[in-house]
GROMACS .gro file of C-alpha atoms in nm:
model
   61
    1MET     CA    1   1.616   2.069   0.505
    2ASN     CA    2   1.335   2.315   0.572
    3ARG     CA    3   0.969   2.247   0.647
    4ALA     CA    4   0.849   2.305   0.289
    5ASN     CA    5   1.096   2.049   0.151
    6ILE     CA    6   0.979   1.792   0.405
    7ILE     CA    7   0.615   1.849   0.307
    8ILE     CA    8   0.701   1.826  -0.064
    9GLN     CA    9   0.885   1.498  -0.008
   10SER     CA   10   0.590   1.361   0.190
   11LEU     CA   11   0.346   1.459  -0.087
   12GLU     CA   12   0.570   1.291  -0.346
   13GLU     CA   13   0.556   0.974  -0.137
   14LEU     CA   14   0.177   0.997  -0.120
   15TYR     CA   15   0.160   1.023  -0.499
   16LEU     CA   16   0.394   0.727  -0.548
   17LEU     CA   17   0.212   0.505  -0.299
   18LYS     CA   18  -0.134   0.594  -0.426
   19GLY     CA   19  -0.030   0.577  -0.791
   20ALA     CA   20  -0.279   0.849  -0.882
   21PRO     CA   21  -0.338   1.221  -0.822
   22PHE     CA   22  -0.457   1.312  -0.472
   23SER     CA   23  -0.687   1.571  -0.315
   24VAL     CA   24  -0.601   1.837  -0.058
   25LYS     CA   25  -0.796   1.642   0.204
   26GLU     CA   26  -0.591   1.327   0.136
   27ALA     CA   27  -0.270   1.532   0.157
   28GLU     CA   28  -0.386   1.686   0.485
   29MET     CA   29  -0.460   1.345   0.635
   30TRP     CA   30  -0.129   1.201   0.506
   31THR     CA   31   0.098   1.481   0.632
   32GLY     CA   32  -0.090   1.612   0.936
   33VAL     CA   33  -0.018   1.967   0.818
   34TYR     CA   34  -0.280   2.244   0.808
   35ARG     CA   35  -0.481   2.279   0.486
   36SER     CA   36  -0.361   2.632   0.408
   37SER     CA   37   0.007   2.530   0.427
   38ILE     CA   38  -0.052   2.230   0.201
   39LYS     CA   39  -0.245   2.436  -0.055
   40ARG     CA   40   0.036   2.693  -0.072
   41ILE     CA   41   0.287   2.419  -0.155
   42LEU     CA   42   0.054   2.236  -0.395
   43TYR     CA   43  -0.019   2.553  -0.595
   44LYS     CA   44   0.351   2.627  -0.629
   45TYR     CA   45   0.507   2.286  -0.691
   46PHE     CA   46   0.241   2.041  -0.818
   47ILE     CA   47   0.030   2.008  -1.132
   48ARG     CA   48  -0.337   2.076  -1.076
   49SER     CA   49  -0.620   1.897  -1.258
   50GLY     CA   50  -0.993   1.948  -1.218
   51ASN     CA   51  -1.159   2.235  -1.038
   52ARG     CA   52  -1.320   2.318  -0.707
   53LYS     CA   53  -1.398   2.010  -0.499
   54SER     CA   54  -1.280   1.768  -0.767
   55THR     CA   55  -0.931   1.921  -0.789
   56LYS     CA   56  -0.650   1.665  -0.773
   57TYR     CA   57  -0.275   1.720  -0.766
   58GLY     CA   58  -0.014   1.521  -0.953
   59PRO     CA   59   0.361   1.499  -0.990
   60ILE     CA   60   0.588   1.793  -0.940
   61LYS     CA   61   0.617   2.043  -1.225
   0.00000   0.00000   0.00000
């Protein structure tokens, strides 16, 4: 299992526990991973809603 898969799994857990879409800041606090790494994974594997500071990410595409 590589690093990206571990981060994806952790973000899935965050979504399930929160029960709602989450922000990049919440994901950063949850995983402890740098913002740029999280954003790269979120853009590729998660559904985005909202824009700019109100952007939230939901379940995997």
